[in-house]
């Protein structure tokens, strides 16, 4: 079974428990903290994944490091240790965030602009897309001066390209397609 399928199953189960206990935000933040800690500490991550380290030792250390975690998040971590799937935690956190955002009516968007967006620009874009797709955007702004002007918005699999570069490329194609008479 692929790690993606596994991550979706664990994320779905955790999401249902967290929803029932009204802990969506707390669990999301805890997953972020765990993933960030593992990303910043390569030795710790490798130690957790090592097959010769006893599961109980791994759980004991996780309990000490993440003593503030809620029961659903701790249970997930211990279950992943029991099943040797601790490497899936990053993907599970991504899937969980997507489920939590869906339930909140929020969509993650990667917005590419030629310069950093102001808060005012982000609010205008959020308002525009709420009318267009019916969801609030959670914006990650990527600066790319190569687009020259305008904006490119990626929401899931959909791409809205209003960049000046794309418009100029289309115009150039139209001109090259025009025959001289």
Short mmCIF file of N, CA and C in Angstrom, two decimals:
data_model
loop_
_atom_site.label_atom_id
_atom_site.label_comp_id
_atom_site.label_asym_id
_atom_site.label_seq_id
_atom_site.Cartn_x
_atom_site.Cartn_y
_atom_site.Cartn_z
N UNK A 1 0.85 -1.17 0.00
CA UNK A 1 0.00 0.00 0.00
C UNK A 1 0.90 1.24 0.00
N UNK A 2 0.59 2.20 -0.87
CA UNK A 2 1.44 3.38 -0.96
C UNK A 2 1.32 4.25 0.29
N UNK A 3 2.37 5.03 0.52
CA UNK A 3 2.37 5.90 1.69
C UNK A 3 1.25 6.93 1.62
N UNK A 4 0.89 7.33 0.40
CA UNK A 4 -0.18 8.30 0.23
C UNK A 4 -1.53 7.74 0.70
N UNK A 5 -1.80 6.49 0.33
CA UNK A 5 -3.05 5.85 0.76
C UNK A 5 -3.06 5.67 2.27
N UNK A 6 -1.93 5.24 2.80
CA UNK A 6 -1.80 5.06 4.25
C UNK A 6 -2.03 6.39 4.95
N UNK A 7 -1.39 7.44 4.45
CA UNK A 7 -1.52 8.76 5.08
C UNK A 7 -2.97 9.24 5.08
N UNK A 8 -3.66 9.01 3.98
CA UNK A 8 -5.07 9.44 3.90
C UNK A 8 -5.92 8.69 4.92
N UNK A 9 -5.67 7.42 5.08
CA UNK A 9 -6.47 6.64 6.05
C UNK A 9 -6.24 7.11 7.49
N UNK A 10 -4.97 7.26 7.84
CA UNK A 10 -4.66 7.72 9.20
C UNK A 10 -5.19 9.14 9.42
N UNK A 11 -5.01 9.99 8.43
CA UNK A 11 -5.47 11.38 8.56
C UNK A 11 -6.99 11.42 8.72
N UNK A 12 -7.69 10.61 7.94
CA UNK A 12 -9.16 10.57 8.02
C UNK A 12 -9.61 10.12 9.41
N UNK A 13 -8.98 9.06 9.93
CA UNK A 13 -9.34 8.56 11.25
C UNK A 13 -9.07 9.61 12.32
N UNK A 14 -7.91 10.26 12.26
CA UNK A 14 -7.58 11.30 13.23
C UNK A 14 -8.53 12.48 13.11
N UNK A 15 -8.85 12.84 11.88
CA UNK A 15 -9.78 13.95 11.64
C UNK A 15 -11.15 13.66 12.27
N UNK A 16 -11.64 12.45 12.11
CA UNK A 16 -12.95 12.10 12.67
C UNK A 16 -12.94 12.16 14.20
N UNK A 17 -11.86 11.67 14.80
CA UNK A 17 -11.76 11.72 16.26
C UNK A 17 -11.66 13.18 16.73
N UNK A 18 -10.81 13.95 16.07
CA UNK A 18 -10.63 15.35 16.46
C UNK A 18 -11.91 16.16 16.25
N UNK A 19 -12.64 15.86 15.18
CA UNK A 19 -13.91 16.55 14.94
C UNK A 19 -14.90 16.24 16.04
N UNK A 20 -14.99 14.98 16.37
CA UNK A 20 -15.93 14.55 17.42
C UNK A 20 -15.61 15.23 18.75
N UNK A 21 -14.33 15.40 19.03
CA UNK A 21 -13.91 16.01 20.30
C UNK A 21 -13.73 17.52 20.18
N UNK A 22 -14.08 18.07 19.00
CA UNK A 22 -13.94 19.50 18.73
C UNK A 22 -12.52 19.99 19.00
N UNK A 23 -11.56 19.26 18.43
CA UNK A 23 -10.14 19.58 18.64
C UNK A 23 -9.42 19.75 17.30
N UNK A 24 -10.13 20.15 16.24
CA UNK A 24 -9.50 20.23 14.93
C UNK A 24 -8.27 21.13 14.93
N UNK A 25 -8.40 22.33 15.45
CA UNK A 25 -7.28 23.28 15.42
C UNK A 25 -6.12 22.80 16.29
N UNK A 26 -6.44 22.30 17.47
CA UNK A 26 -5.39 21.85 18.39
C UNK A 26 -4.59 20.71 17.78
N UNK A 27 -5.27 19.73 17.23
CA UNK A 27 -4.58 18.58 16.65
C UNK A 27 -3.76 19.02 15.43
N UNK A 28 -4.30 19.93 14.62
CA UNK A 28 -3.54 20.42 13.48
C UNK A 28 -2.25 21.09 13.93
N UNK A 29 -2.34 21.91 14.95
CA UNK A 29 -1.15 22.58 15.47
C UNK A 29 -0.16 21.57 16.06
N UNK A 30 -0.66 20.57 16.74
CA UNK A 30 0.23 19.55 17.31
C UNK A 30 0.96 18.76 16.22
N UNK A 31 0.24 18.42 15.18
CA UNK A 31 0.88 17.70 14.06
C UNK A 31 1.97 18.57 13.44
N UNK A 32 1.68 19.85 13.28
CA UNK A 32 2.67 20.77 12.73
C UNK A 32 3.91 20.79 13.61
N UNK A 33 3.73 20.85 14.92
CA UNK A 33 4.85 20.88 15.86
C UNK A 33 5.68 19.60 15.76
N UNK A 34 5.02 18.46 15.70
CA UNK A 34 5.73 17.18 15.60
C UNK A 34 6.53 17.12 14.30
N UNK A 35 5.89 17.47 13.19
CA UNK A 35 6.56 17.41 11.88
C UNK A 35 7.75 18.37 11.86
N UNK A 36 7.55 19.56 12.37
CA UNK A 36 8.62 20.55 12.39
C UNK A 36 9.79 20.06 13.25
N UNK A 37 9.49 19.47 14.38
CA UNK A 37 10.54 18.95 15.26
C UNK A 37 11.33 17.84 14.56
N UNK A 38 10.64 16.96 13.88
CA UNK A 38 11.32 15.88 13.17
C UNK A 38 12.15 16.40 12.00
N UNK A 39 11.63 17.42 11.31
CA UNK A 39 12.38 17.99 10.19
C UNK A 39 13.66 18.70 10.65
N UNK A 40 13.58 19.31 11.81
CA UNK A 40 14.74 20.05 12.32
C UNK A 40 15.76 19.17 13.01
N UNK A 41 15.40 17.93 13.34
CA UNK A 41 16.29 17.03 14.08
C UNK A 41 16.45 15.70 13.34
N UNK A 42 17.34 15.70 12.38
CA UNK A 42 17.56 14.52 11.55
C UNK A 42 17.96 13.29 12.34
N UNK A 43 18.81 13.46 13.36
CA UNK A 43 19.25 12.30 14.17
C UNK A 43 18.06 11.69 14.91
N UNK A 44 17.23 12.54 15.46
CA UNK A 44 16.05 12.06 16.17
C UNK A 44 15.13 11.30 15.22
N UNK A 45 14.93 11.85 14.03
CA UNK A 45 14.08 11.21 13.03
C UNK A 45 14.65 9.84 12.63
N UNK A 46 15.97 9.78 12.43
CA UNK A 46 16.61 8.51 12.08
C UNK A 46 16.51 7.50 13.22
N UNK A 47 16.67 7.98 14.44
CA UNK A 47 16.57 7.11 15.61
C UNK A 47 15.15 6.50 15.69
N UNK A 48 14.16 7.33 15.46
CA UNK A 48 12.77 6.84 15.50
C UNK A 48 12.50 5.79 14.43
N UNK A 49 13.16 5.93 13.31
CA UNK A 49 12.93 5.00 12.19
C UNK A 49 13.80 3.75 12.27
N UNK A 50 14.77 3.75 13.19
CA UNK A 50 15.70 2.62 13.26
C UNK A 50 14.98 1.35 13.73
N UNK A 51 15.14 0.26 12.99
CA UNK A 51 14.41 -0.97 13.34
C UNK A 51 14.90 -1.66 14.61
N UNK A 52 16.14 -1.39 15.06
CA UNK A 52 16.67 -2.05 16.26
C UNK A 52 16.34 -1.33 17.56
N UNK A 53 15.74 -0.16 17.46
CA UNK A 53 15.32 0.56 18.66
C UNK A 53 13.94 0.03 19.05
N UNK A 54 13.81 -0.37 20.31
CA UNK A 54 12.54 -0.94 20.78
C UNK A 54 11.40 0.07 20.69
N UNK A 55 10.22 -0.43 20.34
CA UNK A 55 9.05 0.44 20.22
C UNK A 55 8.75 1.17 21.53
N UNK A 56 8.93 0.47 22.65
CA UNK A 56 8.65 1.10 23.95
C UNK A 56 9.60 2.26 24.21
N UNK A 57 10.86 2.12 23.81
CA UNK A 57 11.83 3.21 23.99
C UNK A 57 11.43 4.41 23.13
N UNK A 58 10.97 4.15 21.93
CA UNK A 58 10.53 5.24 21.05
C UNK A 58 9.33 5.96 21.66
N UNK A 59 8.37 5.20 22.16
CA UNK A 59 7.17 5.80 22.75
C UNK A 59 7.52 6.60 24.01
N UNK A 60 8.44 6.05 24.80
CA UNK A 60 8.84 6.74 26.03
C UNK A 60 9.48 8.09 25.71
N UNK A 61 10.34 8.12 24.72
CA UNK A 61 10.98 9.38 24.35
C UNK A 61 9.96 10.35 23.75
N UNK A 62 9.05 9.85 22.90
CA UNK A 62 8.01 10.72 22.35
C UNK A 62 7.16 11.31 23.47
N UNK A 63 6.85 10.48 24.46
CA UNK A 63 6.04 10.94 25.59
C UNK A 63 6.75 12.07 26.33
N UNK A 64 8.06 11.96 26.49
CA UNK A 64 8.81 13.01 27.19
C UNK A 64 8.93 14.28 26.35
N UNK A 65 9.22 14.12 25.07
CA UNK A 65 9.42 15.29 24.20
C UNK A 65 8.10 16.01 23.94
N UNK A 66 7.07 15.23 23.70
CA UNK A 66 5.78 15.82 23.34
C UNK A 66 4.75 15.58 24.46
N UNK A 67 5.12 15.90 25.67
CA UNK A 67 4.25 15.63 26.82
C UNK A 67 2.95 16.43 26.79
N UNK A 68 2.93 17.53 26.04
CA UNK A 68 1.74 18.39 26.02
C UNK A 68 0.71 17.98 24.96
N UNK A 69 1.01 16.97 24.18
CA UNK A 69 0.09 16.59 23.10
C UNK A 69 -1.22 16.02 23.64
N UNK A 70 -2.26 16.23 22.87
CA UNK A 70 -3.57 15.67 23.23
C UNK A 70 -3.55 14.15 23.01
N UNK A 71 -4.52 13.48 23.59
CA UNK A 71 -4.60 12.02 23.47
C UNK A 71 -4.72 11.55 22.02
N UNK A 72 -5.57 12.19 21.18
CA UNK A 72 -5.64 11.72 19.79
C UNK A 72 -4.31 11.78 19.06
N UNK A 73 -3.56 12.86 19.26
CA UNK A 73 -2.27 12.99 18.57
C UNK A 73 -1.26 11.98 19.12
N UNK A 74 -1.21 11.83 20.43
CA UNK A 74 -0.31 10.83 21.02
C UNK A 74 -0.66 9.43 20.54
N UNK A 75 -1.94 9.15 20.54
CA UNK A 75 -2.38 7.82 20.09
C UNK A 75 -1.93 7.56 18.65
N UNK A 76 -2.07 8.57 17.79
CA UNK A 76 -1.61 8.42 16.41
C UNK A 76 -0.11 8.12 16.37
N UNK A 77 0.68 8.88 17.10
CA UNK A 77 2.14 8.67 17.09
C UNK A 77 2.49 7.26 17.57
N UNK A 78 1.85 6.82 18.64
CA UNK A 78 2.14 5.48 19.17
C UNK A 78 1.70 4.39 18.19
N UNK A 79 0.58 4.61 17.53
CA UNK A 79 0.10 3.65 16.53
C UNK A 79 1.07 3.56 15.36
N UNK A 80 1.59 4.70 14.94
CA UNK A 80 2.57 4.71 13.85
C UNK A 80 3.84 3.96 14.27
N UNK A 81 4.26 4.12 15.52
CA UNK A 81 5.43 3.40 16.02
C UNK A 81 5.14 1.90 16.01
N UNK A 82 3.98 1.51 16.53
CA UNK A 82 3.61 0.08 16.58
C UNK A 82 3.63 -0.56 15.20
N UNK A 83 3.23 0.20 14.20
CA UNK A 83 3.12 -0.36 12.84
C UNK A 83 4.31 -0.01 11.95
N UNK A 84 5.32 0.63 12.53
CA UNK A 84 6.52 0.96 11.77
C UNK A 84 6.29 1.96 10.65
N UNK A 85 5.32 2.84 10.86
CA UNK A 85 4.98 3.81 9.81
C UNK A 85 5.23 5.25 10.24
N UNK A 86 6.17 5.46 11.13
CA UNK A 86 6.44 6.81 11.62
C UNK A 86 6.91 7.75 10.52
N UNK A 87 7.44 7.22 9.45
CA UNK A 87 7.90 8.09 8.35
C UNK A 87 6.72 8.74 7.61
N UNK A 88 5.52 8.27 7.85
CA UNK A 88 4.34 8.82 7.17
C UNK A 88 3.77 10.05 7.86
N UNK A 89 4.34 10.47 8.98
CA UNK A 89 3.74 11.54 9.77
C UNK A 89 3.62 12.86 8.98
N UNK A 90 4.60 13.19 8.17
CA UNK A 90 4.53 14.43 7.39
C UNK A 90 3.37 14.43 6.41
N UNK A 91 3.21 13.32 5.71
CA UNK A 91 2.11 13.20 4.74
C UNK A 91 0.76 13.16 5.46
N UNK A 92 0.72 12.50 6.61
CA UNK A 92 -0.52 12.46 7.39
C UNK A 92 -0.90 13.88 7.82
N UNK A 93 0.08 14.65 8.25
CA UNK A 93 -0.20 16.04 8.66
C UNK A 93 -0.75 16.85 7.49
N UNK A 94 -0.19 16.64 6.29
CA UNK A 94 -0.70 17.35 5.10
C UNK A 94 -2.14 16.97 4.81
N UNK A 95 -2.40 15.67 4.85
CA UNK A 95 -3.77 15.19 4.57
C UNK A 95 -4.75 15.68 5.63
N UNK A 96 -4.31 15.67 6.87
CA UNK A 96 -5.17 16.14 7.96
C UNK A 96 -5.51 17.62 7.75
N UNK A 97 -4.50 18.41 7.41
CA UNK A 97 -4.72 19.85 7.18
C UNK A 97 -5.72 20.06 6.05
N UNK A 98 -5.59 19.26 4.99
CA UNK A 98 -6.54 19.39 3.87
C UNK A 98 -7.97 19.07 4.32
N UNK A 99 -8.12 18.03 5.13
CA UNK A 99 -9.46 17.68 5.63
C UNK A 99 -10.00 18.77 6.55
N UNK A 100 -9.15 19.28 7.42
CA UNK A 100 -9.58 20.33 8.35
C UNK A 100 -9.96 21.60 7.58
N UNK A 101 -9.15 21.94 6.58
CA UNK A 101 -9.47 23.12 5.77
C UNK A 101 -10.78 22.93 5.02
N UNK A 102 -10.98 21.75 4.47
CA UNK A 102 -12.23 21.47 3.75
C UNK A 102 -13.43 21.66 4.67
N UNK A 103 -13.32 21.18 5.89
CA UNK A 103 -14.45 21.32 6.83
C UNK A 103 -14.68 22.77 7.23
N UNK A 104 -13.64 23.58 7.17
CA UNK A 104 -13.75 25.00 7.51
C UNK A 104 -14.15 25.86 6.31
N UNK A 105 -14.16 25.24 5.11
CA UNK A 105 -14.46 26.01 3.91
C UNK A 105 -13.26 26.84 3.47
N UNK A 106 -12.06 26.32 3.74
CA UNK A 106 -10.82 27.03 3.39
C UNK A 106 -10.06 26.20 2.36
N UNK A 107 -9.48 26.88 1.38
CA UNK A 107 -8.64 26.21 0.38
C UNK A 107 -7.23 26.80 0.43
N UNK A 108 -6.23 25.93 0.41
CA UNK A 108 -4.85 26.40 0.35
C UNK A 108 -4.57 26.90 -1.06
N UNK A 109 -3.94 28.05 -1.15
CA UNK A 109 -3.63 28.62 -2.46
C UNK A 109 -2.17 29.07 -2.49
N UNK A 110 -1.50 28.72 -3.58
CA UNK A 110 -0.16 29.24 -3.81
C UNK A 110 -0.31 30.37 -4.81
N UNK A 111 0.02 31.57 -4.38
CA UNK A 111 -0.18 32.76 -5.19
C UNK A 111 1.20 33.31 -5.58
N UNK A 112 1.44 33.32 -6.89
CA UNK A 112 2.71 33.82 -7.40
C UNK A 112 2.51 35.25 -7.91
N UNK A 113 3.35 36.14 -7.42
CA UNK A 113 3.30 37.54 -7.82
C UNK A 113 4.72 38.04 -8.08
N UNK A 114 4.85 39.16 -8.83
CA UNK A 114 6.21 39.64 -9.10
C UNK A 114 6.87 40.29 -7.89
N UNK A 115 6.09 40.66 -6.90
CA UNK A 115 6.63 41.20 -5.64
C UNK A 115 5.72 40.74 -4.50
N UNK A 116 6.21 40.84 -3.29
CA UNK A 116 5.46 40.35 -2.13
C UNK A 116 4.10 41.05 -2.04
N UNK A 117 3.07 40.26 -1.77
CA UNK A 117 1.72 40.80 -1.67
C UNK A 117 1.54 41.56 -0.37
N UNK A 118 0.79 42.65 -0.43
CA UNK A 118 0.43 43.37 0.79
C UNK A 118 -0.77 42.68 1.41
N UNK A 119 -1.06 43.02 2.63
CA UNK A 119 -2.23 42.46 3.31
C UNK A 119 -3.50 42.87 2.57
N UNK A 120 -3.52 44.11 2.09
CA UNK A 120 -4.67 44.61 1.34
C UNK A 120 -4.88 43.80 0.06
N UNK A 121 -3.78 43.51 -0.67
CA UNK A 121 -3.88 42.70 -1.89
C UNK A 121 -4.41 41.29 -1.57
N UNK A 122 -3.91 40.72 -0.48
CA UNK A 122 -4.36 39.37 -0.10
C UNK A 122 -5.85 39.37 0.22
N UNK A 123 -6.30 40.40 0.93
CA UNK A 123 -7.73 40.47 1.28
C UNK A 123 -8.60 40.58 0.03
N UNK A 124 -8.13 41.40 -0.93
CA UNK A 124 -8.90 41.54 -2.19
C UNK A 124 -8.96 40.21 -2.93
N UNK A 125 -7.85 39.51 -2.98
CA UNK A 125 -7.81 38.21 -3.65
C UNK A 125 -8.70 37.18 -2.94
N UNK A 126 -8.68 37.19 -1.63
CA UNK A 126 -9.51 36.27 -0.85
C UNK A 126 -10.99 36.54 -1.13
N UNK A 127 -11.36 37.82 -1.17
CA UNK A 127 -12.76 38.20 -1.45
C UNK A 127 -13.16 37.75 -2.85
N UNK A 128 -12.29 38.00 -3.83
CA UNK A 128 -12.57 37.61 -5.21
C UNK A 128 -12.75 36.10 -5.34
N UNK A 129 -11.86 35.33 -4.73
CA UNK A 129 -11.93 33.88 -4.88
C UNK A 129 -13.06 33.27 -4.05
N UNK A 130 -13.45 33.93 -2.98
CA UNK A 130 -14.60 33.43 -2.22
C UNK A 130 -15.85 33.44 -3.09
N UNK A 131 -15.97 34.49 -3.91
CA UNK A 131 -17.10 34.56 -4.85
C UNK A 131 -16.94 33.53 -5.97
N UNK A 132 -15.71 33.29 -6.39
CA UNK A 132 -15.44 32.41 -7.52
C UNK A 132 -15.56 30.92 -7.15
N UNK A 133 -14.94 30.51 -6.03
CA UNK A 133 -14.94 29.09 -5.67
C UNK A 133 -15.72 28.77 -4.41
N UNK A 134 -16.19 29.80 -3.73
CA UNK A 134 -17.01 29.58 -2.54
C UNK A 134 -16.23 29.19 -1.31
N UNK A 135 -14.92 29.45 -1.29
CA UNK A 135 -14.10 29.12 -0.12
C UNK A 135 -13.16 30.28 0.19
N UNK A 136 -12.80 30.36 1.46
CA UNK A 136 -11.76 31.30 1.86
C UNK A 136 -10.42 30.74 1.40
N UNK A 137 -9.50 31.61 1.02
CA UNK A 137 -8.17 31.15 0.65
C UNK A 137 -7.22 31.29 1.83
N UNK A 138 -6.37 30.30 1.97
CA UNK A 138 -5.23 30.40 2.87
C UNK A 138 -4.03 30.56 1.94
N UNK A 139 -3.47 31.76 1.88
CA UNK A 139 -2.50 32.11 0.85
C UNK A 139 -1.06 31.88 1.29
N UNK A 140 -0.33 31.22 0.39
CA UNK A 140 1.13 31.17 0.49
C UNK A 140 1.64 31.98 -0.70
N UNK A 141 2.29 33.08 -0.43
CA UNK A 141 2.75 33.97 -1.50
C UNK A 141 4.16 33.59 -1.94
N UNK A 142 4.31 33.35 -3.23
CA UNK A 142 5.61 33.07 -3.84
C UNK A 142 5.94 34.24 -4.75
N UNK A 143 7.12 34.79 -4.57
CA UNK A 143 7.55 35.93 -5.40
C UNK A 143 8.39 35.40 -6.56
N UNK A 144 7.98 35.79 -7.79
CA UNK A 144 8.71 35.40 -9.00
C UNK A 144 8.66 36.58 -9.97
N UNK A 145 9.74 37.29 -10.08
CA UNK A 145 9.76 38.49 -10.94
C UNK A 145 9.65 38.13 -12.43
N UNK A 146 9.86 36.86 -12.79
CA UNK A 146 9.75 36.45 -14.19
C UNK A 146 8.33 36.56 -14.74
N UNK A 147 7.32 36.61 -13.87
CA UNK A 147 5.95 36.71 -14.39
C UNK A 147 5.62 38.15 -14.79
N UNK A 148 6.52 39.07 -14.51
CA UNK A 148 6.46 40.48 -14.91
C UNK A 148 5.37 41.29 -14.21
N UNK A 149 4.15 40.79 -14.15
CA UNK A 149 3.04 41.50 -13.52
C UNK A 149 1.86 40.55 -13.39
N UNK A 150 0.81 41.00 -12.73
CA UNK A 150 -0.37 40.16 -12.56
C UNK A 150 -0.17 39.15 -11.45
N UNK A 151 -0.91 38.05 -11.55
CA UNK A 151 -0.91 37.06 -10.48
C UNK A 151 -1.22 35.67 -11.06
N UNK A 152 -0.61 34.65 -10.45
CA UNK A 152 -0.94 33.26 -10.76
C UNK A 152 -1.42 32.62 -9.46
N UNK A 153 -2.60 32.02 -9.49
CA UNK A 153 -3.17 31.40 -8.29
C UNK A 153 -3.38 29.92 -8.55
N UNK A 154 -2.78 29.09 -7.70
CA UNK A 154 -3.00 27.64 -7.78
C UNK A 154 -3.78 27.22 -6.55
N UNK A 155 -4.97 26.65 -6.78
CA UNK A 155 -5.81 26.13 -5.71
C UNK A 155 -6.04 24.66 -6.04
N UNK A 156 -5.37 23.80 -5.28
CA UNK A 156 -5.46 22.36 -5.57
C UNK A 156 -4.92 22.08 -6.95
N UNK A 157 -5.73 21.44 -7.80
CA UNK A 157 -5.33 21.12 -9.17
C UNK A 157 -5.64 22.23 -10.16
N UNK A 158 -6.30 23.28 -9.72
CA UNK A 158 -6.72 24.34 -10.63
C UNK A 158 -5.71 25.49 -10.64
N UNK A 159 -5.51 26.03 -11.83
CA UNK A 159 -4.56 27.12 -12.00
C UNK A 159 -5.28 28.30 -12.65
N UNK A 160 -5.17 29.46 -12.03
CA UNK A 160 -5.74 30.69 -12.57
C UNK A 160 -4.54 31.58 -12.89
N UNK A 161 -4.26 31.75 -14.19
CA UNK A 161 -3.06 32.47 -14.60
C UNK A 161 -3.44 33.82 -15.19
N UNK A 162 -3.23 34.85 -14.43
CA UNK A 162 -3.47 36.21 -14.90
C UNK A 162 -2.17 36.98 -14.97
N UNK A 163 -1.08 36.27 -15.27
CA UNK A 163 0.23 36.94 -15.30
C UNK A 163 0.43 37.67 -16.62
N UNK A 164 1.20 38.72 -16.56
CA UNK A 164 1.53 39.49 -17.75
C UNK A 164 2.37 38.65 -18.71
N UNK A 165 3.25 37.82 -18.18
CA UNK A 165 4.09 36.97 -19.02
C UNK A 165 3.24 36.06 -19.90
N UNK A 166 2.24 35.43 -19.32
CA UNK A 166 1.36 34.53 -20.08
C UNK A 166 0.59 35.31 -21.13
N UNK A 167 0.12 36.49 -20.79
CA UNK A 167 -0.62 37.31 -21.76
C UNK A 167 0.28 37.71 -22.92
N UNK A 168 1.53 38.08 -22.61
CA UNK A 168 2.47 38.45 -23.68
C UNK A 168 2.80 37.23 -24.55
N UNK A 169 2.97 36.07 -23.91
CA UNK A 169 3.24 34.84 -24.68
C UNK A 169 2.09 34.53 -25.64
N UNK A 170 0.85 34.67 -25.17
CA UNK A 170 -0.32 34.42 -26.03
C UNK A 170 -0.38 35.42 -27.18
N UNK A 171 -0.10 36.68 -26.86
CA UNK A 171 -0.11 37.72 -27.88
C UNK A 171 0.94 37.43 -28.95
N UNK A 172 2.12 36.99 -28.49
CA UNK A 172 3.20 36.65 -29.44
C UNK A 172 2.77 35.48 -30.34
N UNK A 173 2.10 34.49 -29.76
CA UNK A 173 1.62 33.35 -30.55
C UNK A 173 0.60 33.79 -31.58
N UNK A 174 -0.27 34.72 -31.19
CA UNK A 174 -1.27 35.23 -32.14
C UNK A 174 -0.60 35.98 -33.29
N UNK A 175 0.41 36.77 -32.94
CA UNK A 175 1.12 37.51 -33.98
C UNK A 175 1.86 36.58 -34.92
N UNK A 176 2.50 35.57 -34.39
CA UNK A 176 3.24 34.66 -35.25
C UNK A 176 2.30 33.80 -36.09
N UNK A 177 1.05 33.63 -35.63
CA UNK A 177 0.07 32.85 -36.38
C UNK A 177 -0.62 33.66 -37.47
N UNK A 178 -0.46 34.99 -37.43
CA UNK A 178 -1.07 35.86 -38.41
C UNK A 178 -0.23 35.86 -39.69
N UNK A 179 -0.86 35.64 -40.83
CA UNK A 179 -0.15 35.64 -42.12
C UNK A 179 -0.02 37.04 -42.66
N UNK A 180 1.11 37.28 -43.26
CA UNK A 180 1.33 38.57 -43.93
C UNK A 180 0.73 38.47 -45.33
N UNK A 181 -0.08 39.44 -45.78
CA UNK A 181 -0.69 39.41 -47.11
C UNK A 181 -0.15 40.52 -47.94
#
